[in-house]
Amino acid sequence: MEAKKIVLRPSQERIMAYSSGKMGIAAVPGSGKTWTLSMLASKIILSGVLGMDQEVLVVTLVNSAVDNFSQRISERLKESGLLPGISYRVRTLHGLAHDIVRERPDLAGLSNDFNIIDEREANSIKTNIAETFLHVHPEYFCRYLKDDLSDYQREKIHRVDLLKLTNVITNNFIRSAKDKQLSPQALRSALENNRSSLPLIEMSLQLYEDYQQALNYRGGVDFDDLIRLALQCLRYDPELVINFQNRWPYILEDEAQDSSHLQQEILSLLTGENGNWVRVGDPNQAIYETFTTADPRLLRDFLNRADVISEDLPESGRSTRSIISLANYLIDWTRAEHFSKSIRGALSLPHIKSTSKSDPQPNPDDCPEAIHFIEQKLSPGEEINFVVNDVQQWLTDHPDETVAILVPRNTRGFEVVDMLKQKGIEVIDNLLNSATSTRLSAGAIANILRYLSDPQSAAKLATAFRVWRRADRSDAEAKPVAEKASKLIKKCRRVEDYLWPSEGTNWLSSLDIEAENSLIYKYLVDFREVIQRWQKGISLPIDQLILTIAQDLFLDPTELAMAHKLAVTLRQMQNSHPDWQLPELGEELKVIAKNERRFLGFSEDETGFNPDKYKGQVVVATMHKAKGLEWDKIYLMAVNNYNFPSGNEYDDYYSEKWFIKNELNMEAEALAQLNTLVSPDSHDIYKEGDASLKARLEYIRERLRLLYVGITRARKALTITWNTGRRGDSVEAIPLVALRTYWKGLGDK
């Protein structure tokens, strides 16, 4: 079969000419970097350079991209007559780390059946130990609190705010310590030999110790451990590294601007000095530094290395020329005119270039009139009213187009959603905090498979019933009925007398006659029909069996989509392990249900959101969650000096809490104390306040990149608003003033 001819841009042609070595690619928003990297992976596979047991390894950032890459590579291989799913592996960093550690868990000091603690449980553990610490040490933060606080304020701070603050400090401290490969024991030894006063270390280390003890008690590791231990395995066993290098002679890394030092070191070891490593990313879209250990400087440094082939993907057909002009001006203004010279490196070249008319993805027709800067001074409530009324009119005029309202944080998004619903406007809020849980979907199907693997078990059948009637848990009237029915099933001595009765062996007939006219009796009859249908499907391939089960379990489209994803994954696993039967496949689903496969393409909110499915509806999302997506019309809200500060003395900063003296960023101060503790460099001696000032600069840079990301989500139309904040003293963000002035100047010409 001859593969479908693909049309390449000149920049893509240069990248597709790659054959070996190290290459770095700076890709602008909408340039098709995922498509290009998928085509490069397909080209390498089709070239015949891989051995029988070799694969192209694709490493990407988020779980939704795993499916995207797999689907595109698979389609290209099928077009060329090859079997899909062979000769490539797509993983997030956590997925890759899991593969490495599972290969030799003994090198990580783990048993073969080690558990991975999911984020929900990990956060619950941290919250519990933080609560205990604050209960035992109620005065611990007093040295940091402002002196002029009222008794009421102090009571509220101790009751609510300090727990939140302690959780944030603990999360960042533990993540950073693990990223630096520092165990609690090593830090405790360093602290005992340290003469400096590092009060935040004393607290953070105690919480780190308690947290690790809790993980050890559960026999598990968290996701940060997984990365650390993967690197440990590679360092301890050179033969293991060689085996992986032979298995993955080509490594393609997506979203490399969000790479951490540990990720870079792992991929560097897997590549080797003379290996093949392609890194694609956009430093201008590095917006996760505040939340992770990502460092965009790593990609910039890689692009400038002498042994690296450096390429650009500058063409983008996503947006109109006017929107591209705005994004490019933000780059230029930042680099040349930002009043703080230390901020000028926040955004970098290349500029976004429009595509040609003959391009497969030509830019939308330009419409400068579709760009609006709202200069009006609005309160937060007035801003929401303005945007909701405006989007209501826009939907009337553009019923077949997509629109999103992007906000800086979830809380603002919920307020917008409430107002949209009050107006009767259909709203999609999946990109806030309301997506269906993969773990629950996988767990539900896993329990059904467990029963089908052991069809004589009344206990497992009762569990399957509870899964089938799980919606009753929130129904005060139905819940006790379902519970009683489940208990009856569990007491059934011969399951076949219930499910496949014959004359004289009908278990239902043996029940009290009163039950025949009750809801319990109806539940049991209906459930018997469902089980009979599932048992008849046991001979089906595993993917068809799961979809059969899902039709009876799920109504929500997202859950059904997730069931399809689970079905495809288990079919692939069965193909890889022909000897696996229902028990083994059921166990694999249990692993997914525990969130251990989150990094193989499953998560609670990364189910491949497609904006084009929601034409004529309003999507509300944070700017962070909107990364990688695009809409015809974008509203950017709350672009004031609080959400997008520039370093002026009147700016406030999200991480500097109002009740902490001297505008200290407690997260940054704790990490600075950590660096002082473990750094042999005398220049890193801790001085209170320095880290907070440095964190301000990093935050300003990141927020400029976030504004750039927000602008480049728009295809055709863009409206930007700002508000005066909760206290009424916030002003228009300086970058917004610069963009508005630039745009007004173009209109005057």
XYZ file of C-alpha atoms in Angstrom, residues 203-663:
461
model
C 9.566 22.363 59.516
C 9.768 21.191 55.893
C 12.215 18.415 56.670
C 10.069 17.069 59.491
C 7.064 16.980 57.157
C 9.206 15.336 54.437
C 10.308 12.651 56.915
C 6.735 12.004 58.052
C 5.531 11.853 54.456
C 8.164 9.328 53.383
C 7.393 7.208 56.430
C 3.742 7.200 55.379
C 4.714 6.089 51.866
C 6.977 3.361 53.260
C 4.172 2.149 55.505
C 1.998 1.751 52.414
C 4.815 0.072 50.499
C 4.587 2.678 47.789
C 6.262 5.525 45.946
C 4.818 8.745 44.578
C 5.237 10.164 41.090
C 8.239 12.306 42.069
C 9.910 9.196 43.501
C 9.342 7.402 40.226
C 11.418 9.926 38.266
C 14.154 9.959 40.893
C 14.325 6.170 41.083
C 14.375 5.764 37.307
C 17.517 7.884 37.181
C 18.942 5.906 40.092
C 18.417 2.650 38.180
C 20.214 4.036 35.131
C 23.117 5.319 37.214
C 23.555 2.051 39.086
C 23.564 -0.293 36.088
C 25.467 0.655 32.898
C 24.263 -2.587 31.289
C 20.668 -1.496 31.802
C 21.463 1.804 30.066
C 23.009 -0.058 27.136
C 19.940 -2.293 26.872
C 17.636 0.727 26.742
C 19.885 2.491 24.232
C 19.665 -0.568 22.002
C 15.903 -0.745 22.461
C 15.359 2.968 21.759
C 17.998 4.142 19.245
C 15.917 7.251 18.472
C 14.368 9.502 21.129
C 11.921 12.255 20.133
C 10.980 14.664 22.926
C 7.913 16.884 22.700
C 7.219 19.989 24.852
C 10.898 20.171 25.752
C 10.477 23.691 27.145
C 8.891 22.012 30.180
C 11.739 19.580 30.727
C 13.265 19.356 34.200
C 16.880 18.651 35.107
C 15.979 15.062 35.981
C 14.110 14.544 32.707
C 17.010 15.929 30.734
C 19.494 13.723 32.577
C 17.380 10.589 32.045
C 16.997 11.240 28.316
C 20.651 12.190 28.015
C 21.693 8.851 29.546
C 19.296 6.952 27.298
C 20.641 8.780 24.245
C 24.337 8.471 24.978
C 27.083 10.725 23.731
C 26.616 9.797 20.075
C 22.928 8.902 20.128
C 19.911 10.281 18.298
C 17.813 12.805 20.208
C 15.311 15.307 18.766
C 13.868 17.907 21.139
C 10.901 20.051 20.104
C 9.416 22.880 22.117
C 8.626 26.553 22.447
C 10.407 28.429 25.246
C 7.744 31.125 24.890
C 5.134 28.619 26.093
C 6.975 27.578 29.266
C 4.217 28.313 31.785
C 4.656 25.609 34.434
C 7.728 26.757 36.381
C 5.584 27.910 39.303
C 3.980 24.471 39.661
C 6.759 22.076 38.671
C 10.538 21.738 38.454
C 10.446 22.652 34.748
C 13.197 24.947 33.483
C 12.864 26.476 29.970
C 16.535 27.443 30.023
C 17.397 23.791 29.435
C 15.887 23.827 25.946
C 17.416 27.210 25.142
C 20.851 25.937 26.135
C 20.335 22.767 24.091
C 19.408 24.780 20.994
C 22.669 26.725 21.302
C 24.957 23.704 21.688
C 27.618 23.243 19.022
C 26.798 19.558 18.535
C 23.074 20.195 18.023
C 21.348 20.841 14.701
C 19.103 23.825 15.398
C 15.894 24.301 13.407
C 12.740 26.406 13.625
C 9.081 25.698 12.950
C 8.035 29.356 12.502
C 4.998 29.038 10.210
C 1.550 28.793 11.762
C -1.814 28.637 10.037
C -3.808 28.857 13.267
C -4.512 32.573 13.576
C -5.264 35.619 11.474
C -2.419 37.933 10.554
C -3.679 40.498 13.043
C -3.529 38.070 15.971
C -0.092 36.903 14.858
C 0.996 40.546 14.713
C -0.099 41.057 18.328
C 1.771 37.981 19.550
C 4.922 38.993 17.696
C 4.711 42.520 19.088
C 4.522 41.127 22.617
C 7.799 39.312 21.909
C 9.436 42.465 20.524
C 8.159 44.762 23.267
C 9.319 42.384 25.980
C 12.772 41.953 24.429
C 13.393 45.645 23.761
C 11.086 47.866 25.810
C 10.145 46.201 29.083
C 11.275 48.700 31.727
C 12.992 45.923 33.712
C 15.998 44.704 31.747
C 16.102 41.498 33.774
C 12.706 40.582 32.297
C 13.612 41.118 28.669
C 14.688 37.517 28.144
C 11.251 36.151 29.083
C 10.217 35.826 25.431
C 12.476 34.886 22.546
C 12.556 34.544 18.775
C 11.482 33.203 16.317
C 8.482 35.302 15.347
C 5.348 33.547 14.172
C 5.105 33.572 10.384
C 1.908 33.300 8.368
C 1.550 30.359 5.994
C 1.295 30.638 2.235
C -2.037 30.572 0.405
C -1.212 27.086 -0.937
C -0.448 25.717 2.524
C -2.619 22.820 3.767
C -3.487 25.064 6.718
C -3.783 28.639 5.415
C -4.423 31.365 7.950
C -8.032 32.471 8.456
C -9.049 35.595 6.547
C -7.776 38.616 8.415
C -10.288 40.731 10.309
C -8.644 43.500 12.376
C -12.107 44.584 13.563
C -12.397 41.298 15.504
C -9.712 42.370 17.989
C -10.956 44.395 20.966
C -9.122 45.921 23.926
C -11.628 46.974 26.575
C -10.150 50.079 28.203
C -13.111 50.568 30.522
C -12.321 50.337 34.230
C -14.453 47.465 35.535
C -14.902 45.853 38.912
C -14.582 42.036 38.934
C -18.369 41.679 38.867
C -18.774 44.248 36.127
C -16.119 42.502 34.049
C -17.998 39.196 34.268
C -21.262 40.896 33.280
C -19.578 42.573 30.325
C -17.973 39.371 29.040
C -21.085 37.231 29.523
C -23.307 39.769 27.726
C -20.754 40.117 24.937
C -20.352 36.381 24.431
C -24.133 35.970 24.404
C -24.349 38.371 21.472
C -21.348 36.746 19.784
C -23.001 33.303 19.971
C -26.095 34.711 18.284
C -23.987 36.023 15.412
C -21.629 33.012 15.183
C -23.616 29.857 16.080
C -21.272 27.552 14.159
C -17.979 28.731 15.632
C -16.044 27.975 18.806
C -15.475 30.345 21.706
C -13.608 30.190 25.011
C -13.378 32.466 28.020
C -9.905 32.120 29.524
C -9.255 33.137 33.113
C -6.059 33.236 35.201
C -7.346 30.841 37.899
C -10.100 28.330 38.579
C -11.956 30.443 41.152
C -12.535 33.190 38.595
C -13.669 30.557 36.098
C -16.320 29.204 38.465
C -17.748 32.712 38.872
C -17.967 33.085 35.092
C -19.630 29.673 34.764
C -22.267 30.610 37.348
C -23.163 33.804 35.509
C -23.333 32.023 32.132
C -25.718 29.444 33.598
C -27.884 32.182 35.118
C -28.192 33.651 31.620
C -29.194 30.248 30.232
C -26.032 29.983 28.135
C -24.732 26.463 27.546
C -21.290 26.240 29.114
C -18.536 23.609 29.075
C -16.340 23.656 32.181
C -14.403 20.380 31.738
C -11.137 22.311 31.662
C -11.663 23.677 35.153
C -12.092 20.904 37.718
C -15.051 18.836 36.593
C -13.816 16.011 34.352
C -14.785 12.365 34.902
C -12.370 10.229 36.881
C -10.465 7.625 34.925
C -9.762 5.720 38.078
C -13.456 5.256 38.803
C -14.195 4.129 35.239
C -11.318 1.649 35.233
C -12.186 0.440 38.722
C -15.817 -0.180 37.781
C -14.920 -2.310 34.755
C -12.158 -4.071 36.698
C -14.672 -5.245 39.311
C -16.919 -6.650 36.593
C -13.989 -8.536 35.030
C -13.049 -9.894 38.444
C -16.479 -11.449 38.750
C -16.519 -12.785 35.176
C -13.153 -14.429 35.939
C -14.705 -16.177 38.960
C -18.414 -16.590 38.098
C -19.207 -18.833 41.119
C -18.251 -16.123 43.630
C -21.281 -14.594 45.314
C -19.084 -11.942 46.952
C -17.676 -10.768 43.611
C -21.158 -10.852 42.099
C -22.390 -8.633 44.943
C -19.528 -6.218 44.207
C -20.515 -6.197 40.531
C -24.080 -5.336 41.593
C -22.857 -2.393 43.679
C -20.877 -1.152 40.676
C -23.953 -1.466 38.466
C -26.108 0.460 40.976
C -23.381 2.913 42.049
C -25.578 5.926 41.175
C -27.840 4.946 44.098
C -25.155 5.980 46.594
C -26.285 9.598 46.319
C -30.017 8.754 46.410
C -31.359 8.665 49.968
C -34.326 6.442 49.016
C -32.600 4.044 46.600
C -29.373 3.552 48.552
C -30.776 1.292 51.340
C -32.680 -0.763 48.766
C -29.547 -1.357 46.704
C -27.546 -2.218 49.824
C -30.124 -4.815 50.903
C -30.139 -6.357 47.410
C -26.325 -6.551 47.465
C -26.395 -8.323 50.850
C -28.926 -10.844 49.532
C -26.686 -11.628 46.542
C -23.677 -12.079 48.798
C -25.603 -14.714 50.810
C -26.628 -16.659 47.681
C -25.199 -20.188 48.125
C -25.295 -21.225 44.459
C -24.875 -18.304 42.057
C -26.109 -20.309 39.061
C -29.471 -20.809 40.799
C -29.881 -17.051 40.644
C -28.413 -16.273 37.237
C -29.443 -19.344 35.229
C -32.379 -20.851 37.159
C -34.123 -24.044 36.219
C -37.332 -25.546 37.539
C -36.903 -26.135 41.227
C -33.620 -24.216 41.486
C -34.787 -20.595 41.189
C -33.085 -18.630 43.946
C -35.326 -15.620 43.440
C -38.390 -17.758 44.094
C -36.932 -18.795 47.435
C -36.911 -15.223 48.680
C -39.703 -13.832 50.839
C -42.876 -13.400 48.818
C -42.999 -9.736 49.864
C -39.848 -9.101 47.876
C -41.491 -10.085 44.596
C -43.463 -6.851 44.564
C -40.635 -4.684 45.844
C -37.958 -2.553 44.231
C -35.388 -5.048 45.543
C -36.970 -7.802 43.482
C -36.940 -5.596 40.369
C -33.264 -4.754 40.928
C -32.378 -8.442 41.176
C -34.305 -9.383 38.032
C -32.821 -6.519 35.994
C -29.310 -7.269 37.224
C -29.681 -10.939 36.269
C -30.419 -9.913 32.686
C -27.336 -7.668 32.652
C -25.056 -10.420 34.001
C -26.420 -12.928 31.499
C -25.589 -10.493 28.702
C -22.049 -9.988 30.030
C -21.439 -13.708 30.456
C -22.515 -14.322 26.867
C -19.875 -11.786 25.820
C -16.952 -13.572 27.491
C -15.951 -15.188 24.184
C -15.612 -11.751 22.554
C -12.200 -10.060 22.166
C -11.386 -8.077 25.335
C -12.008 -4.688 23.741
C -15.508 -5.699 22.593
C -16.291 -7.214 25.974
C -15.314 -3.983 27.759
C -17.445 -1.898 25.407
C -20.380 -4.278 26.007
C -19.980 -3.826 29.760
C -19.563 -0.056 29.402
C -22.896 0.301 27.594
C -24.634 -0.998 30.729
C -22.493 0.949 33.208
C -22.013 4.407 31.732
C -24.218 7.128 30.325
C -21.842 10.084 30.417
C -20.099 10.608 27.030
C -16.759 11.204 28.733
C -17.034 7.918 30.644
C -17.937 6.091 27.431
C -14.957 7.688 25.690
C -12.736 6.612 28.562
C -14.118 3.065 28.333
C -13.168 3.027 24.656
C -9.649 4.128 25.575
C -9.431 1.363 28.190
C -10.706 -1.176 25.671
C -8.074 -0.256 23.095
C -5.319 -0.340 25.706
C -6.271 -3.779 27.028
C -6.529 -5.124 23.482
C -2.967 -3.916 22.866
C -1.843 -5.573 26.102
C -3.542 -8.823 25.130
C -1.785 -8.696 21.759
C 1.528 -8.264 23.559
C 0.676 -11.069 26.033
C -1.315 -13.719 24.136
C -1.386 -15.946 27.231
C -3.284 -13.353 29.285
C -6.872 -14.245 30.140
C -9.581 -12.330 32.028
C -7.825 -12.592 35.441
C -4.613 -11.008 34.146
C -6.473 -8.333 32.173
C -8.633 -7.598 35.187
C -5.506 -7.138 37.308
C -4.141 -4.697 34.730
C -7.322 -2.660 35.021
C -6.944 -2.678 38.794
C -3.504 -1.135 38.316
C -5.032 1.586 36.150
C -7.794 2.103 38.713
C -5.135 2.776 41.340
C -3.792 5.507 39.025
C -0.548 3.630 38.411
C -1.145 3.953 34.662
C -2.020 7.636 34.817
C 1.201 8.377 32.977
C 0.463 5.880 30.181
C -2.341 8.032 28.880
C -4.870 8.173 31.686
C -5.722 10.983 34.013
C -8.752 12.578 35.517
C -8.842 15.567 33.228
C -6.749 14.802 30.168
C -9.128 12.943 27.901
C -8.208 14.671 24.649
C -10.452 17.755 24.832
C -11.489 18.859 21.346
C -12.839 22.450 21.156
C -14.396 21.831 17.738
C -16.958 19.509 19.344
C -18.479 22.470 21.179
C -19.458 24.896 18.437
C -22.081 27.339 19.609
C -21.232 26.650 23.263
C -18.951 28.534 25.643
C -15.875 26.817 27.021
C -14.493 28.262 30.251
C -10.892 27.340 31.059
C -7.794 28.580 32.786
C -5.102 29.909 30.490
C -2.849 27.072 31.630
C -5.387 24.398 30.666
C -5.962 26.067 27.298
C -2.368 25.445 26.220
C -2.302 23.254 23.131
C -5.900 24.146 22.216
C -7.481 26.776 19.950
C -10.833 28.468 19.409
C -12.297 30.858 16.817
C -12.952 33.480 19.494
C -11.049 34.034 22.730
C -11.865 36.246 25.709
C -8.894 36.915 27.991
C -10.098 38.134 31.369
C -8.547 39.816 34.413
C -5.401 41.043 32.647
C -4.489 43.406 35.490
C -1.294 44.046 37.423
C -2.144 41.401 40.034
C -2.461 38.523 37.586
C 0.206 39.923 35.251
C 2.615 42.035 37.338
C 5.597 43.807 35.806
C 7.753 44.707 38.800
C 6.280 48.071 39.772
C 6.251 48.911 43.465
C 2.438 48.898 43.510
C 2.170 45.358 42.088
C 0.997 42.490 44.271
C 2.100 38.870 43.867
C -0.024 35.756 44.232
C 2.508 33.805 46.329
C 3.134 36.670 48.760
C 0.365 36.222 51.317
C -1.232 39.324 52.797
C -0.626 38.218 56.403
C 3.115 37.520 56.004
C 5.476 40.370 56.900
C 7.977 41.961 54.512
C 6.190 40.557 51.420
